[in-house]
Tab-separated table of C-alpha atoms in Angstrom:
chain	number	residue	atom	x	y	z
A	1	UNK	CA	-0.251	-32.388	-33.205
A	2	UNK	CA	2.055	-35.690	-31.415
A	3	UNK	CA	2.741	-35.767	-28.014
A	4	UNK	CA	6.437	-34.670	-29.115
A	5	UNK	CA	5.913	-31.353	-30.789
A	6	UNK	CA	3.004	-30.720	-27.401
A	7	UNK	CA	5.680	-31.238	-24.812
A	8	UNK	CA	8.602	-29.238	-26.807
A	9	UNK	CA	5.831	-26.304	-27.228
A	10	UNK	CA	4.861	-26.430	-23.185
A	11	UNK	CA	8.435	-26.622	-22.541
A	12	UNK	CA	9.197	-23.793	-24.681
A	13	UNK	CA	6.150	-21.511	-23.076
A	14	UNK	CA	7.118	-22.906	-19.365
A	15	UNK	CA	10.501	-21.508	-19.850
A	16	UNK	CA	9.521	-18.204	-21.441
A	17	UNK	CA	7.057	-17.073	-18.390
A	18	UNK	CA	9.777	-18.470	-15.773
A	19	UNK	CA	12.321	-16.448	-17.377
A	20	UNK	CA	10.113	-13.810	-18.252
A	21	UNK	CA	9.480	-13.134	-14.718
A	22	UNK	CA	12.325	-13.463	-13.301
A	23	UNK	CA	13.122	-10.267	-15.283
A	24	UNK	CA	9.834	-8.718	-14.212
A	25	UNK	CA	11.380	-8.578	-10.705
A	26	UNK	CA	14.624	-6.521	-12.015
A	27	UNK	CA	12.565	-3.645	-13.601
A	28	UNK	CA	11.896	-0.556	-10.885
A	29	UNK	CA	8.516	0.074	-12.743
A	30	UNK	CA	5.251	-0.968	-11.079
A	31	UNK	CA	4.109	-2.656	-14.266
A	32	UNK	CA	1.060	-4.987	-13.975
A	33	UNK	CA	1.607	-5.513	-10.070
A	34	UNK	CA	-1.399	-6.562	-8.607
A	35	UNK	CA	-2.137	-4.358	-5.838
A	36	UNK	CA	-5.892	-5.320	-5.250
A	37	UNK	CA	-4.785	-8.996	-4.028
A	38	UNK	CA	-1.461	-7.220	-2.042
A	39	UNK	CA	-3.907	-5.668	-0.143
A	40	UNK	CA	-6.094	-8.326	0.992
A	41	UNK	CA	-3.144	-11.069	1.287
A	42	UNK	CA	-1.368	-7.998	3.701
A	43	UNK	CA	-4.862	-8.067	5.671
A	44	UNK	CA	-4.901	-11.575	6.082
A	45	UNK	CA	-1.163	-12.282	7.305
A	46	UNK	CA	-1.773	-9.039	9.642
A	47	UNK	CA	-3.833	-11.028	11.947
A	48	UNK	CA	-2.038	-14.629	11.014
A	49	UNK	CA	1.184	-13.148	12.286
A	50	UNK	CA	0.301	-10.941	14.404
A	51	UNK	CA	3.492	-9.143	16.468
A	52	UNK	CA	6.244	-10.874	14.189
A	53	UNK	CA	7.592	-7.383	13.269
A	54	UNK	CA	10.724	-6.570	15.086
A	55	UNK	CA	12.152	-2.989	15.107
A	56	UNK	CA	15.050	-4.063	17.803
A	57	UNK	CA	18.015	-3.202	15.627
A	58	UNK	CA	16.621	0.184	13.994
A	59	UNK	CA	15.788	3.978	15.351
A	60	UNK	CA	13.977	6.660	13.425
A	61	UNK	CA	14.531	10.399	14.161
A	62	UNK	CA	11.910	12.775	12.610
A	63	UNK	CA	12.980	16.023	11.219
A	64	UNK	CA	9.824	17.365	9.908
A	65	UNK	CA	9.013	19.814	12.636
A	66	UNK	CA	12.888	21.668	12.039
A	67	UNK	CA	13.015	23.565	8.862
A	68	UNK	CA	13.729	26.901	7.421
A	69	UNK	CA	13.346	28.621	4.340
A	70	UNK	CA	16.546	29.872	2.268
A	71	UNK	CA	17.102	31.756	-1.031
A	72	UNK	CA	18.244	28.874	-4.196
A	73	UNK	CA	19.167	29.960	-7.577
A	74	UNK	CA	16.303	28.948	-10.032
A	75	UNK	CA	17.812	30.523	-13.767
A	76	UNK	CA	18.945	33.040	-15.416
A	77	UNK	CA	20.488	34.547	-12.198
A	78	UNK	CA	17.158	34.386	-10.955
A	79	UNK	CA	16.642	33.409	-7.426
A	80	UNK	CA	13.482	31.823	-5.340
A	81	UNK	CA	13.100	30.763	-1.927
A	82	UNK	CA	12.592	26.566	-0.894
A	83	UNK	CA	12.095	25.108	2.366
A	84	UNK	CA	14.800	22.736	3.793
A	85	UNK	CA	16.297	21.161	6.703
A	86	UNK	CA	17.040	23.397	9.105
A	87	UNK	CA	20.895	22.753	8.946
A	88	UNK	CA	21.586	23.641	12.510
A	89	UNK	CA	19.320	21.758	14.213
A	90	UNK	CA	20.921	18.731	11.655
A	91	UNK	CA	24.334	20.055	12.970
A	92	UNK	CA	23.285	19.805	16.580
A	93	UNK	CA	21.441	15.956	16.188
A	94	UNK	CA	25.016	14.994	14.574
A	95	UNK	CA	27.121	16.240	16.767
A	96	UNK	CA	24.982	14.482	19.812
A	97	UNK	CA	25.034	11.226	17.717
A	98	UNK	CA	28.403	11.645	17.593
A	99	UNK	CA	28.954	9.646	20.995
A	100	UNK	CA	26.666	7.155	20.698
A	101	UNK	CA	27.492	4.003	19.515
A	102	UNK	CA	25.410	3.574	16.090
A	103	UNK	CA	25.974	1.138	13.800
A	104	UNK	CA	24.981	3.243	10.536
A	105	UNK	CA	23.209	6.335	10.361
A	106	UNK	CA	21.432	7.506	6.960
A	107	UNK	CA	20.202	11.222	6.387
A	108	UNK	CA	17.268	11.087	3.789
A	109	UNK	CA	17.997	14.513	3.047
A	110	UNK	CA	19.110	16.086	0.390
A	111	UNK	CA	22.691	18.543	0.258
A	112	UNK	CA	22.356	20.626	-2.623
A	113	UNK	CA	24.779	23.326	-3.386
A	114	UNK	CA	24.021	27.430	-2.579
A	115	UNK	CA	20.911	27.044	-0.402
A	116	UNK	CA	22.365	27.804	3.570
A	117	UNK	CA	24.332	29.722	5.291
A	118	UNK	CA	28.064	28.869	4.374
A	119	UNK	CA	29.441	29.088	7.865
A	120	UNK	CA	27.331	26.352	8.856
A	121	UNK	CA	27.426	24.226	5.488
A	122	UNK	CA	31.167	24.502	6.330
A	123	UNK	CA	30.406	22.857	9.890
A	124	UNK	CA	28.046	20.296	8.446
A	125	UNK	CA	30.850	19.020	6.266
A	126	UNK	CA	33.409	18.727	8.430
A	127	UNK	CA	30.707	17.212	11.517
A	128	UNK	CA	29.341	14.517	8.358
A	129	UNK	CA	33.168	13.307	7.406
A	130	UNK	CA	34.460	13.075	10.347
A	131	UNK	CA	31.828	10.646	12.050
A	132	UNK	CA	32.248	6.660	10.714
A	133	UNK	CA	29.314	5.309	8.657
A	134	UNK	CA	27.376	8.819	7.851
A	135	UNK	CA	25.593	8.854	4.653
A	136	UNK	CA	22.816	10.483	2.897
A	137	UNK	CA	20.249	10.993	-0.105
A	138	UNK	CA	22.274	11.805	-3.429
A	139	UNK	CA	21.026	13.845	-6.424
A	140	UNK	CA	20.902	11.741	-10.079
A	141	UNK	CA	22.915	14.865	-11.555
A	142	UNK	CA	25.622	14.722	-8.301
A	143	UNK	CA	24.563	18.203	-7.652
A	144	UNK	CA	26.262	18.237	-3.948
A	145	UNK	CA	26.869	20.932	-1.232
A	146	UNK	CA	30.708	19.835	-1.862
A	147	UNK	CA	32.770	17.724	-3.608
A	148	UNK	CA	34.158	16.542	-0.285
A	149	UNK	CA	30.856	15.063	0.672
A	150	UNK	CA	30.576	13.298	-2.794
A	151	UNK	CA	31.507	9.724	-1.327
A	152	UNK	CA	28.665	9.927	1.282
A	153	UNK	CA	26.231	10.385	-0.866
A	154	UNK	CA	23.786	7.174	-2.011
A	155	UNK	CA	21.495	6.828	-4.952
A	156	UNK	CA	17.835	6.617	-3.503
A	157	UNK	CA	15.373	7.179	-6.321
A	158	UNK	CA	11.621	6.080	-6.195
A	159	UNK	CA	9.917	4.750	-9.000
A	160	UNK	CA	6.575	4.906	-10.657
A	161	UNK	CA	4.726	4.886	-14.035
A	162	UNK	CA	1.460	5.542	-15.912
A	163	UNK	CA	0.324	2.724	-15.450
A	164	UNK	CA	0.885	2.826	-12.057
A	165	UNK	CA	1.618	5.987	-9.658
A	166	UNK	CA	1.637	3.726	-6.795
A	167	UNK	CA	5.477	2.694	-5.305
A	168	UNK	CA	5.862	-0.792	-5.096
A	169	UNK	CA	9.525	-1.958	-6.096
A	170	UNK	CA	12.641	-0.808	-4.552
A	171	UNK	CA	15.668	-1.429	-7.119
A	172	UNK	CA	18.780	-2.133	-5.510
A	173	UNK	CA	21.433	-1.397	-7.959
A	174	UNK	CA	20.080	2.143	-9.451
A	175	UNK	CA	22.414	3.016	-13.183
A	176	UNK	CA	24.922	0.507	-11.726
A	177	UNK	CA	25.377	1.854	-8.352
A	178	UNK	CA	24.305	0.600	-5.030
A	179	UNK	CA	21.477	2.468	-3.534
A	180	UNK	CA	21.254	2.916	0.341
A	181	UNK	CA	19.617	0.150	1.470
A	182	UNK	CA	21.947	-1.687	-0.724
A	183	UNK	CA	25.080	0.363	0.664
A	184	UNK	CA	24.118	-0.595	4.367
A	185	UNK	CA	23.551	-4.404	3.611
A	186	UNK	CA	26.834	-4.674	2.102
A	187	UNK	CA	28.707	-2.529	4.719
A	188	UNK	CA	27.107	-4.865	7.667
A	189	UNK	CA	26.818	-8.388	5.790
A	190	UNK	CA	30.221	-7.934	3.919
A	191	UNK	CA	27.977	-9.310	0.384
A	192	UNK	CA	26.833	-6.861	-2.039
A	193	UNK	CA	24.624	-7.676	-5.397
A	194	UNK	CA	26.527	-7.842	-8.717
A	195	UNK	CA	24.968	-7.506	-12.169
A	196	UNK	CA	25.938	-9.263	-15.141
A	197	UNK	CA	24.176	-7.737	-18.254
A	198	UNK	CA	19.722	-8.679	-17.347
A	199	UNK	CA	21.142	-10.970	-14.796
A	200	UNK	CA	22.248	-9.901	-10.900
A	201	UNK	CA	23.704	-11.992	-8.603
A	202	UNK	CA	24.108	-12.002	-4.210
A	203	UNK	CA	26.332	-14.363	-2.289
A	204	UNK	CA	26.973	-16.617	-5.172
A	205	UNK	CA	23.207	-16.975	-6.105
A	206	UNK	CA	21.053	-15.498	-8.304
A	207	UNK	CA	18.535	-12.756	-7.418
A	208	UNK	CA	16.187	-10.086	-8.272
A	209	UNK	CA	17.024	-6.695	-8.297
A	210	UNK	CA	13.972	-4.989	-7.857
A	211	UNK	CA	11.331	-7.229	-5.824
A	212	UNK	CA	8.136	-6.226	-4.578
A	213	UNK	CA	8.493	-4.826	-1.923
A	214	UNK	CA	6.792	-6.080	1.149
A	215	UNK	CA	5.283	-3.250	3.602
A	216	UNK	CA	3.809	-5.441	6.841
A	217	UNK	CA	1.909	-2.628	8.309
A	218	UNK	CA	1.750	0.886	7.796
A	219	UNK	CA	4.249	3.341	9.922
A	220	UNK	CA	1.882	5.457	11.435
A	221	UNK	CA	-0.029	3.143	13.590
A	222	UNK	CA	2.754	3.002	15.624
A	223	UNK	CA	3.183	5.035	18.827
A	224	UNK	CA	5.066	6.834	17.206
A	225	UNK	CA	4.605	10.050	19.385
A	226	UNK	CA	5.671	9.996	22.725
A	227	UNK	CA	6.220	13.681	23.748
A	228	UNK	CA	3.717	13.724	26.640
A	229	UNK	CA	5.185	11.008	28.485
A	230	UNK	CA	8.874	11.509	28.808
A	231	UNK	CA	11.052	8.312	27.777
A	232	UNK	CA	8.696	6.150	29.210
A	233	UNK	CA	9.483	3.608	26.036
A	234	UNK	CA	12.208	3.681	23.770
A	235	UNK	CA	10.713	5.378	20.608
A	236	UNK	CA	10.918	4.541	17.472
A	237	UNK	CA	9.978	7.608	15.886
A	238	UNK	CA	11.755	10.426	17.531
A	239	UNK	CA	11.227	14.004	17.487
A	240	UNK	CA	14.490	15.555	17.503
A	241	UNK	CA	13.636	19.704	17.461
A	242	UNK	CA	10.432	19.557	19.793
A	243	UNK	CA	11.851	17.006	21.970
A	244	UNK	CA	15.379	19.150	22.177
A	245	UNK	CA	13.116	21.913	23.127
A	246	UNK	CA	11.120	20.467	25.750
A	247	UNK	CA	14.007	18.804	27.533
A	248	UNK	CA	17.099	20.075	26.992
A	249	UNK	CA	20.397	18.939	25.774
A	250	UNK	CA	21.617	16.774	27.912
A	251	UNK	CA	18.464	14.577	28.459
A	252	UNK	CA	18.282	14.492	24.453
A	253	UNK	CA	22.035	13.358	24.500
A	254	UNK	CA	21.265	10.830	27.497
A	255	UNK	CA	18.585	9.601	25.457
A	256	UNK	CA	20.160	9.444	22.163
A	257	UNK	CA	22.977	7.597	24.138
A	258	UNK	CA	20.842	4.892	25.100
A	259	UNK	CA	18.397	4.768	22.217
A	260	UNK	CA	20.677	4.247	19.495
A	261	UNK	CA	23.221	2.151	20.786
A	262	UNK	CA	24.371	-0.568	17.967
A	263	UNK	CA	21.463	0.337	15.674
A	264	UNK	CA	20.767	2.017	12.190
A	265	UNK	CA	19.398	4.953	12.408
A	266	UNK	CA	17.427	6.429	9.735
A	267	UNK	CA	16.994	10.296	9.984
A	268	UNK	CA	14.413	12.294	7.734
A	269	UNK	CA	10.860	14.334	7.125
A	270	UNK	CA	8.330	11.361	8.027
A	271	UNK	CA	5.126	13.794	8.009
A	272	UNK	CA	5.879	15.624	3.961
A	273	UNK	CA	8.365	12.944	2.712
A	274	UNK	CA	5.822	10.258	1.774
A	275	UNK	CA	5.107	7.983	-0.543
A	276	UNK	CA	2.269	6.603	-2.411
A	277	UNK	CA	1.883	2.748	-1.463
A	278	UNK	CA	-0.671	-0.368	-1.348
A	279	UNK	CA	-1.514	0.290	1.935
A	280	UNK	CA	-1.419	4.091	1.555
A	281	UNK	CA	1.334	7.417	2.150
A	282	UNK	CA	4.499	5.734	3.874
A	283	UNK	CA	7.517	7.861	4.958
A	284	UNK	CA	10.553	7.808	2.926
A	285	UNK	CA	13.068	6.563	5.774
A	286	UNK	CA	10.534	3.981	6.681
A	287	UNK	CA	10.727	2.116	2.841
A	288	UNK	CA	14.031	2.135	3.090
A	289	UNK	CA	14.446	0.547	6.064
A	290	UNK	CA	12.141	-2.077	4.463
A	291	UNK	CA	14.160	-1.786	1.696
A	292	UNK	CA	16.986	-2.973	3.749
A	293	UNK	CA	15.608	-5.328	5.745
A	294	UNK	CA	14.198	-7.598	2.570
A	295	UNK	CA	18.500	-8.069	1.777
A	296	UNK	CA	19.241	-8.572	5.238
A	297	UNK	CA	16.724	-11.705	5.348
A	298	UNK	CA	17.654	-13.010	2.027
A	299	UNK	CA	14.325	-12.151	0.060
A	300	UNK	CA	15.785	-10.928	-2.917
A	301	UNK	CA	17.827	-14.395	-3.525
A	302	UNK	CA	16.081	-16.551	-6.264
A	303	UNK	CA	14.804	-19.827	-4.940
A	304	UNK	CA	16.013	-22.581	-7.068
A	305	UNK	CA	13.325	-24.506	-5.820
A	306	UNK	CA	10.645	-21.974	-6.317
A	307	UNK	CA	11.836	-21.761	-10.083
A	308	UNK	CA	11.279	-25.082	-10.378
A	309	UNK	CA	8.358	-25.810	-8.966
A	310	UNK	CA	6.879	-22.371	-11.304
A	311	UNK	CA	8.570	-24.365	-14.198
A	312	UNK	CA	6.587	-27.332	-13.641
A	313	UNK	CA	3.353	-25.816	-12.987
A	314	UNK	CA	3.496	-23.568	-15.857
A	315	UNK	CA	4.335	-26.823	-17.776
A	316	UNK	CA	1.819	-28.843	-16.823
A	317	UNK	CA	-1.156	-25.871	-17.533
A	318	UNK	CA	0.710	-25.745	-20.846
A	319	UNK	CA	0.178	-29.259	-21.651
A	320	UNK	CA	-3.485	-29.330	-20.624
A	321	UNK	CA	-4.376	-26.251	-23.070
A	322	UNK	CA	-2.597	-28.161	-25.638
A	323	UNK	CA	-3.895	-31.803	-24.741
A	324	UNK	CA	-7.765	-29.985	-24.172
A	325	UNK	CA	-7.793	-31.539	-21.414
A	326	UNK	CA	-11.222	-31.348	-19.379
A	327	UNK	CA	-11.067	-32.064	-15.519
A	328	UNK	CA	-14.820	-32.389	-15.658
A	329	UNK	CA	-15.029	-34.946	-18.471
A	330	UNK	CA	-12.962	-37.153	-16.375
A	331	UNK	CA	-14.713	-36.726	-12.923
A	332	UNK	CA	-18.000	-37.519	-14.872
A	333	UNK	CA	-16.868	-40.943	-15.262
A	334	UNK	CA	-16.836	-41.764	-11.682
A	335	UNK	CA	-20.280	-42.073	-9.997
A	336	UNK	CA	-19.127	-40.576	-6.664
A	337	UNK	CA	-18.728	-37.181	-8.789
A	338	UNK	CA	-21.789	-38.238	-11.025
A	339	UNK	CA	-24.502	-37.733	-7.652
A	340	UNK	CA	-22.510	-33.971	-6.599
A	341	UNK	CA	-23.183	-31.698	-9.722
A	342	UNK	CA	-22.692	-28.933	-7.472
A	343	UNK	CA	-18.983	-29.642	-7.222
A	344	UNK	CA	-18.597	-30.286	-10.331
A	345	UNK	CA	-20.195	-27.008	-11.575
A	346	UNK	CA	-17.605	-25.668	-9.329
A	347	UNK	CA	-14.674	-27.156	-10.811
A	348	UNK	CA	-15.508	-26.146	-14.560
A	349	UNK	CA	-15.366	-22.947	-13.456
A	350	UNK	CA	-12.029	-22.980	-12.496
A	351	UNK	CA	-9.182	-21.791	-15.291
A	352	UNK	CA	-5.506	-21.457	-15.247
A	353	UNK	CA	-6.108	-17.640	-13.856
A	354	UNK	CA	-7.258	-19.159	-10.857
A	355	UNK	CA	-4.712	-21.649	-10.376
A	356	UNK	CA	-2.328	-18.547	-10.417
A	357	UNK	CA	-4.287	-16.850	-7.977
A	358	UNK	CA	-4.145	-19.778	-5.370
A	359	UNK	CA	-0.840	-19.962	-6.179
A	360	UNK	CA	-0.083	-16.448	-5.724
A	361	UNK	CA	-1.661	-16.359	-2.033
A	362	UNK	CA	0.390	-19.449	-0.934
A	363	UNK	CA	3.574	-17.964	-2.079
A	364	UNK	CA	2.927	-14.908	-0.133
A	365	UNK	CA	1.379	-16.489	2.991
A	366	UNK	CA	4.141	-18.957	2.899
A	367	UNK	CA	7.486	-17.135	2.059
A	368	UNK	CA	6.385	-13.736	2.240
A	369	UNK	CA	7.006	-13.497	-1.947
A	370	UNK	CA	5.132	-11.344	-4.194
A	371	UNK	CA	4.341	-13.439	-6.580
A	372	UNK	CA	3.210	-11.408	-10.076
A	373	UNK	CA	0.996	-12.791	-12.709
A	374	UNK	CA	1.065	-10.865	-15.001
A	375	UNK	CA	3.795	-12.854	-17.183
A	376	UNK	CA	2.070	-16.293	-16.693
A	377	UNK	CA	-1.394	-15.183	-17.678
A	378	UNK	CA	-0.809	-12.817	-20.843
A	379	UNK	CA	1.528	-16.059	-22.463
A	380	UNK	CA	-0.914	-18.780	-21.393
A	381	UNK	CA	-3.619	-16.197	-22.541
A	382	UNK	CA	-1.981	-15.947	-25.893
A	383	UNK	CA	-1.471	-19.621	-26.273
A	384	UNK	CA	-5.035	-20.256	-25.361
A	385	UNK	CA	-6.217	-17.725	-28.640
A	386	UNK	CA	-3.827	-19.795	-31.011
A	387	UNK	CA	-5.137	-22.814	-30.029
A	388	UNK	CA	-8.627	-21.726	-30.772
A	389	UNK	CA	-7.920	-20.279	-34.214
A	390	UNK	CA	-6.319	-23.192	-35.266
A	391	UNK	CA	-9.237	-25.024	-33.933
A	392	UNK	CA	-11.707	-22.554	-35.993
A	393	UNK	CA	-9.655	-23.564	-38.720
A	394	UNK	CA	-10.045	-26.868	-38.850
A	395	UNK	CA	-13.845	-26.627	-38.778
């Protein structure tokens, strides 16, 4: 084989894993992600940057302790009972919001039709559309308490798969709609993400669709739960119901008033609304302020740069499992290398899976970039069994 046809060929595989995982990063499956090596790469930035998170610009209200069972038709004019919101306590936190001045407030909750009491569905409605910026979880099927309340609701599906139950990728655009996080990015930033065919695209640049998505620590070791000491911090994880009990409505209003001035506020169940993650059951509101918060600082746009410099590397492992090239063949022929066999036992162990795991750390470490090698090794695998058949071949 010339040195022509073994460039064209690592040329040819380079560009096949770089565009093979760029779409990788548009599919809302956890296929092949390497949670293992999440894990420990999470555990080591932990303590590199420690106290980088900052929650300034968000406020979580908890709804898990206010619920209440209703009747819900099941089939065949059958009916069964399901436990939901409690709509009035929903209706009181709204109408309390209502003076503050939020930026964007998003109900994880679902509105299906039939299952309250229509007096105060009919209160709900009119308290949801008539406050700016008030949106909520939406149904696949669009099955909604009202048709009126059909433009506040926001596609927010979770993925997983068999091969992997775990959630790890947000998608952004879900069936060619924007999803919440998605939604709020655009309605504060003015940019949204548009898809062309396989291909998306965010201020003018391409980008993925559905990333990895990052989780720096888990919710619940927060202090979270304040309710012994009143307002002594601003929480972050605030329990409307027992808190409204406790103190009252005005202090809840005073508070609310000063808590959630020009934030987003994410309402939901964060004790039974959870999710199965890398580093273990996170709330629903929580991922998608995550969600959110990778658009906002640009993590989802494709780094030219970064495509290249994957281009290049793939190219060049390419072109040593075509050249057989042997890194310990040529360190033998220097005698600094010749007196430390130890080292150089230590190099011939190291393959192109390893390069991609070095490589995969620094992206992470250094730009906070999931980087999945799953793409990289199964075609450099492949090319690696050719190679040896045709060299079995020949013998």
């Amino acid at each position: 084989m010339n040195t022509k046809i073994k460039v064209l060929i690592a040329t040819i595989v380079s560009l096949l894993i770089t565009i093979g995982s760029y779409f990788l990063n548009n599919c809302p499956y956890p296929f092949w992600d390497n949670l293992s090596w999440i894990c420990w790469e999470e555990y080591g930035i932990r303590h590199i940057r420690q106290g980088s998170d900052n929650l300034d610009d968000v406020f979580f209200v908890n709804l898990s302790n206010d619920k209440e069972v209703v009747e819900v038709p099941i089939s065949f004019g059958l009916r069964g009972k399901e436990v939901i919101t409690d709509r009035k306590v929903l209706l009181d936190f709204l109408k309390m919001a209502e003076g503050t001045n939020y930026k964007y407030i998003f109900l994880d909750i679902l509105f299906p039709k039939g299952v309250c009491d229509p007096e105060v569905d009919s209160c709900l409605i009119s308290q949801i559309l008539s406050m700016p910026n008030v949106y909520f979880s939406a149904e696949k099927d669009g099955n909604v308490l009202d048709p009126l309340l059909s433009s506040r609701g926001l596609r927010n599906n979770y993925y997983t798969s068999i091969v992997s139950t775990n959630f790890t990728r947000y998608q952004f655009v879900q069936e060619g709609q924007a999803s919440a996080p998605l939604h709020l990015y655009s309605l504060i930033s003015g940019d949204t993400i548009k898809q062309f065919g396989s291909f998306f695209v965010s201020k003018r640049h391409l980008c993925y669709n559905s990333p990895m998505l990052v989780i720096p620590r888990d919710f619940y070791e927060q202090p979270n739960d304040i309710l012994e000491d009143k307002f002594e911090v601003d929480p972050i994880f605030y329990n409307f119901g027992p808190y409204l009990n406790k103190f009252g409505k005005q202090d809840v209003r005073e508070e609310l008033h000063n808590s959630m001035n020009g934030k987003t506020v994410f309402v939901g169940d964060f004790v039974n609304d959870v999710h199965d993650t890398y580093v273990g059951l996170q709330p629903g509101p929580w991922i998608l302020y995550l969600a959110y918060n990778e658009l906002k600082n640009e993590q989802h746009i494709v780094s030219w740069w970064y495509l290249l410099f994957g281009f290049l590397l793939y190219f060049v492992l390419a072109m040593f499992l075509l050249c057989d090239f042997n890194l310990v063949d040529v360190l033998c022929s220097y005698r600094f290398f010749q007196k430390h066999r130890l080292f150089l036992f230590l190099v011939s162990l190291v393959s192109f899976e390893f390069v991609l795991f070095v490589i995969g750390i620094i992206s992470y470490l250094a730009w906070g970039f999931v980087y999945n090698t799953f793409i990289p090794s199964i075609t450099l695998s492949v090319l690696t069994l050719l190679l040896s058949y045709k060299k079995i071949n020949k013998v």
